[in-house]
Coordinates of C-alpha atoms and ligand atoms in Angstrom, one line a residue:
X1 CA 18.7 -14.6 -50.7
X2 CA 19.6 -17.2 -53.3
X3 CA 16.2 -17.4 -54.9
X4 CA 15.9 -13.6 -55.4
X5 CA 17.1 -13.5 -59.0
X6 CA 15.0 -10.6 -60.2
X7 CA 14.8 -9.4 -63.0
X8 CA 15.4 -13.1 -64.0
X9 CA 12.4 -15.4 -63.4
X10 CA 12.5 -19.0 -62.4
X11 CA 9.9 -21.4 -63.9
X12 CA 9.6 -24.9 -62.5
X13 CA 6.9 -26.0 -65.0
X14 CA 7.8 -29.6 -65.9
X15 CA 7.8 -30.4 -69.6
X16 CA 9.0 -34.0 -70.3
X17 CA 8.8 -33.3 -74.1
X18 CA 11.3 -30.4 -73.9
X19 CA 14.5 -31.2 -75.7
X20 CA 17.9 -29.6 -75.2
X21 CA 19.2 -27.2 -77.8
X22 CA 22.9 -27.0 -78.6
X23 CA 23.4 -24.1 -76.3
X24 CA 21.3 -25.4 -73.3
X25 CA 23.3 -25.4 -70.1
X26 CA 23.7 -28.9 -68.7
X27 CA 24.2 -29.6 -65.0
X28 CA 26.6 -32.5 -64.4
X29 CA 27.3 -33.9 -61.0
X30 CA 29.8 -36.3 -59.5
X31 CA 28.6 -36.7 -55.9
X32 CA 28.6 -33.2 -54.3
X33 CA 30.7 -31.8 -57.2
X34 CA 29.3 -29.7 -60.0
X35 CA 30.9 -29.3 -63.4
X36 CA 31.4 -25.6 -64.1
X37 CA 33.8 -22.9 -65.2
X38 CA 34.5 -20.1 -62.7
X39 CA 36.2 -17.0 -64.1
X40 CA 36.7 -14.4 -61.4
X41 CA 33.4 -14.7 -59.6
X42 CA 31.4 -15.6 -62.7
X43 CA 30.1 -19.2 -63.1
X44 CA 29.0 -20.9 -66.3
X45 CA 28.1 -24.4 -67.2
X46 CA 28.9 -26.7 -70.2
X47 CA 26.4 -26.5 -73.1
X48 CA 24.7 -29.6 -74.6
X49 CA 26.8 -29.4 -77.7
X50 CA 30.0 -29.6 -75.6
X51 CA 28.8 -32.6 -73.6
X52 CA 28.7 -35.2 -76.3
X53 CA 32.3 -34.8 -77.6
X54 CA 33.4 -34.9 -74.0
X55 CA 31.9 -38.4 -73.6
X56 CA 28.5 -37.3 -72.1
X57 CA 25.1 -38.5 -73.3
X58 CA 23.5 -37.1 -76.4
X59 CA 20.8 -34.5 -76.1
X60 CA 17.9 -37.0 -76.1
X61 CA 19.1 -38.5 -72.8
X62 CA 19.3 -35.2 -71.0
X63 CA 16.6 -34.5 -68.4
X64 CA 14.8 -31.1 -68.5
X65 CA 15.1 -29.4 -65.1
X66 CA 13.6 -25.9 -65.3
X67 CA 13.9 -22.7 -67.2
X68 CA 15.2 -19.3 -66.0
X69 CA 13.9 -16.4 -68.1
X70 CA 13.6 -18.7 -71.2
X71 CA 16.9 -20.5 -70.8
X72 CA 16.3 -24.2 -70.4
X73 CA 18.5 -26.1 -67.9
X74 CA 19.1 -29.9 -68.3
X75 CA 20.5 -32.6 -66.1
X76 CA 23.1 -35.1 -67.2
X77 CA 21.5 -38.2 -65.5
X78 CA 23.6 -40.8 -63.7
X79 CA 26.7 -38.7 -63.2
X80 CA 28.5 -36.4 -65.5
X81 CA 31.5 -37.0 -67.9
X82 CA 35.1 -36.4 -66.8
X83 CA 36.1 -32.8 -66.6
X84 CA 37.1 -31.4 -70.0
X85 CA 38.4 -28.2 -71.6
X86 CA 38.3 -25.5 -68.9
X87 CA 35.4 -27.0 -67.0
X88 CA 36.2 -28.5 -63.7
X89 CA 34.3 -30.2 -60.9
X90 CA 33.9 -27.9 -57.9
X91 CA 32.2 -28.6 -54.6
X92 CA 28.6 -27.5 -54.7
X93 CA 29.2 -24.9 -52.0
X94 CA 30.7 -22.8 -54.9
X95 CA 27.1 -21.4 -55.2
X96 CA 27.8 -19.0 -52.3
X97 CA 30.7 -17.3 -54.0
X98 CA 29.6 -16.8 -57.6
X99 CA 27.4 -14.7 -59.8
X100 CA 25.2 -14.1 -61.6
X101 CA 22.8 -15.1 -58.8
X102 CA 20.4 -16.9 -61.2
X103 CA 23.2 -19.3 -62.2
X104 CA 24.1 -19.8 -58.5
X105 CA 20.5 -20.5 -57.8
X106 CA 20.4 -23.0 -60.8
X107 CA 23.2 -24.9 -59.1
X108 CA 21.4 -25.4 -55.8
X109 CA 18.1 -26.4 -57.4
X110 CA 19.8 -28.8 -59.8
X111 CA 21.6 -30.3 -56.9
X112 CA 18.3 -30.9 -55.1
X113 CA 16.8 -32.5 -58.2
X114 CA 19.9 -34.6 -59.0
X115 CA 19.8 -36.0 -55.5
X116 CA 16.2 -36.9 -55.9
X117 CA 16.6 -38.5 -59.3
X118 CA 19.7 -40.4 -58.0
X119 CA 17.8 -41.7 -55.0
X120 CA 14.4 -42.6 -56.5
X121 CA 15.4 -45.3 -58.9
X122 CA 13.4 -48.3 -57.6
X123 CA 9.9 -48.6 -56.2
X124 CA 9.9 -48.7 -52.4
X125 CA 6.7 -50.7 -52.5
X126 CA 7.4 -53.5 -55.0
X127 CA 11.1 -53.0 -56.0
X128 CA 10.5 -52.5 -59.7
X129 CA 12.6 -50.0 -61.6
X130 CA 10.9 -46.6 -61.7
X131 CA 10.4 -44.5 -64.8
X132 CA 10.0 -40.7 -65.2
X133 CA 6.3 -39.9 -65.4
X134 CA 5.0 -38.5 -68.7
X135 CA 3.0 -35.6 -67.2
X136 CA 4.3 -34.5 -63.8
X137 CA 7.7 -34.2 -62.1
X138 CA 7.4 -37.6 -60.5
X139 CA 8.8 -41.1 -60.7
X140 CA 6.3 -43.7 -61.5
X141 CA 6.3 -47.5 -60.9
X142 CA 5.1 -49.2 -64.1
X143 CA 4.4 -52.3 -62.1
X144 CA 2.2 -51.1 -59.1
X145 CA 1.5 -47.4 -60.0
X146 CA 3.4 -46.0 -57.1
X147 CA 4.1 -42.2 -57.7
X148 CA 7.1 -40.5 -56.0
X149 CA 7.3 -36.7 -56.0
X150 CA 10.4 -34.7 -55.3
X151 CA 11.1 -34.7 -51.6
X152 CA 10.9 -31.3 -49.9
X153 CA 11.7 -31.3 -46.2
X154 CA 10.0 -28.5 -44.2
X155 CA 12.5 -26.9 -41.8
X156 CA 12.7 -23.9 -39.4
X157 CA 15.2 -21.2 -38.8
X158 CA 14.6 -19.4 -35.6
X159 CA 15.8 -15.9 -34.4
X160 CA 15.2 -15.9 -30.7
X161 CA 15.1 -12.3 -29.3
X162 CA 15.3 -11.3 -25.7
X163 CA 15.7 -7.7 -24.2
X164 CA 17.3 -6.2 -27.3
X165 CA 19.5 -9.2 -28.1
X166 CA 19.4 -12.0 -30.6
X167 CA 20.6 -15.6 -29.9
X168 CA 23.2 -17.2 -32.2
X169 CA 24.6 -20.7 -31.7
X170 CA 27.6 -22.7 -32.6
X171 CA 27.3 -26.2 -33.9
X172 CA 29.2 -28.9 -32.0
X173 CA 31.6 -29.8 -34.8
X174 CA 35.1 -28.7 -35.9
X175 CA 35.5 -25.2 -37.3
X176 CA 31.8 -24.3 -36.7
X177 CA 31.2 -20.6 -36.8
X178 CA 29.4 -18.7 -34.0
X179 CA 26.6 -17.4 -36.2
X180 CA 24.1 -20.1 -36.7
X181 CA 20.4 -19.7 -35.7
X182 CA 18.4 -22.5 -34.2
X183 CA 17.4 -24.8 -37.0
X184 CA 15.7 -28.1 -37.6
X185 CA 13.4 -30.3 -39.6
X186 CA 9.7 -30.6 -38.9
X187 CA 8.7 -34.0 -37.6
X188 CA 5.7 -36.1 -38.4
X189 CA 2.5 -34.8 -36.8
X190 CA 3.6 -31.4 -35.7
X191 CA 2.8 -27.9 -37.1
X192 CA 5.7 -25.7 -38.2
X193 CA 5.1 -23.5 -35.1
X194 CA 5.4 -26.6 -32.9
X195 CA 8.7 -27.4 -34.7
X196 CA 10.0 -23.9 -33.7
X197 CA 9.1 -24.5 -30.0
X198 CA 10.5 -28.0 -30.0
X199 CA 13.8 -27.2 -31.7
X200 CA 14.5 -24.2 -29.5
X201 CA 13.8 -26.2 -26.4
X202 CA 15.9 -29.2 -27.5
X203 CA 18.9 -27.2 -28.7
X204 CA 19.2 -24.5 -26.0
X205 CA 16.6 -25.3 -23.4
X206 CA 14.5 -22.1 -23.9
X207 CA 10.8 -21.8 -23.9
X208 CA 9.6 -19.4 -26.5
X209 CA 6.4 -17.4 -27.3
X210 CA 5.0 -14.8 -29.7
X211 CA 6.2 -16.4 -33.0
X212 CA 6.4 -14.1 -36.0
X213 CA 6.8 -15.7 -39.4
X214 CA 9.5 -13.8 -41.3
X215 CA 9.8 -15.5 -44.8
X216 CA 10.8 -18.7 -46.4
X217 CA 13.6 -19.9 -48.7
X218 CA 14.0 -23.0 -50.9
X219 CA 17.2 -24.7 -49.8
X220 CA 18.3 -27.4 -52.2
X221 CA 21.4 -28.3 -50.2
X222 CA 19.2 -30.2 -47.7
X223 CA 16.2 -30.7 -50.0
X224 CA 14.4 -28.3 -47.7
X225 CA 12.0 -25.4 -47.6
X226 CA 13.2 -23.2 -44.8
X227 CA 10.6 -21.3 -42.7
X228 CA 12.2 -18.3 -40.9
X229 CA 10.6 -17.2 -37.6
X230 CA 11.4 -14.7 -34.9
X231 CA 10.2 -15.3 -31.4
X232 CA 10.9 -14.2 -27.9
X233 CA 11.8 -16.0 -24.7
X234 CA 9.0 -17.1 -22.4
X235 CA 10.4 -17.1 -18.8
X236 CA 14.0 -18.0 -17.9
X237 CA 16.5 -16.7 -20.6
X238 CA 19.4 -18.9 -19.5
X239 CA 20.8 -20.6 -22.6
X240 CA 21.7 -24.3 -22.0
X241 CA 23.2 -25.7 -25.2
X242 CA 22.4 -29.4 -25.5
X243 CA 26.1 -30.3 -25.9
X244 CA 25.4 -32.7 -28.8
X245 CA 24.2 -30.7 -31.7
X246 CA 25.0 -27.3 -30.2
X247 CA 28.2 -26.4 -28.4
X248 CA 27.5 -22.8 -27.4
X249 CA 25.0 -20.0 -27.6
X250 CA 25.4 -16.3 -27.2
X251 CA 23.2 -13.2 -27.0
X252 CA 24.2 -10.2 -29.2
X253 CA 23.1 -6.6 -29.4
X254 CA 22.9 -5.0 -32.9
X255 CA 26.0 -3.0 -32.0
X256 CA 28.0 -6.1 -31.0
X257 CA 27.1 -7.8 -34.3
X258 CA 28.1 -4.8 -36.3
X259 CA 31.7 -5.2 -34.9
X260 CA 32.2 -8.8 -36.0
X261 CA 29.4 -10.2 -38.2
X262 CA 29.9 -10.5 -42.0
X263 CA 26.6 -11.0 -43.8
X264 CA 26.2 -13.5 -46.7
X265 CA 24.0 -12.7 -49.6
X266 CA 22.5 -16.2 -50.1
X267 CA 21.2 -17.6 -46.8
X268 CA 18.0 -17.0 -44.8
X269 CA 19.9 -17.3 -41.6
X270 CA 22.3 -14.5 -42.6
X271 CA 19.4 -12.3 -43.7
X272 CA 17.6 -12.7 -40.4
X273 CA 20.8 -11.9 -38.4
X274 CA 21.6 -9.0 -40.7
X275 CA 18.1 -7.5 -40.4
X276 CA 18.5 -7.5 -36.6
X277 CA 22.0 -6.1 -36.8
X278 CA 20.8 -3.2 -38.9
X279 CA 17.8 -2.6 -36.6
X280 CA 15.4 -3.3 -39.5
X281 CA 13.9 -6.0 -37.4
X282 CA 13.4 -5.0 -33.7
X283 CA 11.2 -6.0 -30.8
X284 CA 9.1 -3.0 -31.6
X285 CA 8.7 -3.9 -35.3
X286 CA 7.8 -7.5 -34.5
X287 CA 5.6 -7.0 -31.5
X288 CA 4.8 -3.3 -31.4
X289 CA 6.4 -2.8 -28.0
X290 CA 9.6 -3.4 -26.1
X291 CA 9.8 -6.8 -24.3
Ligands
LIG301 ZN1 6.0 -50.6 -57.5

């Protein structure tokens, strides 16, 4: 998955005093587009020393984001300069097609933070302009003291299993693929387990039981923290897509998936389908028995 960048290590410790060096990578966004250079399947980003002559801000204005194995990443605040040299603005979805994985991961986390900095500019309580806090990764209102932390939305990805098959769904939008899993955001006042039950019921009309937490993944595209669960059907297995968010649903055996499913190396959804396809996750491994 995208955050598995070993042997590189991601450090999110926030240090507002940290200044960019000449060769620090700088993440520049224009909307959903990221300034980068892609050669073959290798991605790289402009360095601080290249940004200034291209019309970008000087190093003191850049915002420290995080470090990956000692390499400090910075953000060009308020939108990047025009494309220059052989750097170009590419849609952020480029992260799924490029290597090394630590740079692809940097793109998605920087995207998350850029959206947050871009949104949190004024105090929602009193309307005063916010400033970056001196200690934590937070925006602070100098007028009323309001503190705003980066927004992280809890979300579920659900692999529903029934009698040796897994359910995949198709979103109700043009060109949607057939290999989504049930997914959705937690709502106020519910546990993450309750989110699983509600989303499955809403999207395909199934009641589920025996939830097994699989693993989680930070997903900057939707400012989310994804929680992957497997579960099984409780009662009637008839899939009834809601027709609004979900157009169709289908049960697959591992063998059927092997014929037509192409795994992706970045997403939790794909890993969960792939584990089932390869029989590394089975009803027996999850529940110690057949359904
Ligand atoms: Zn305020």
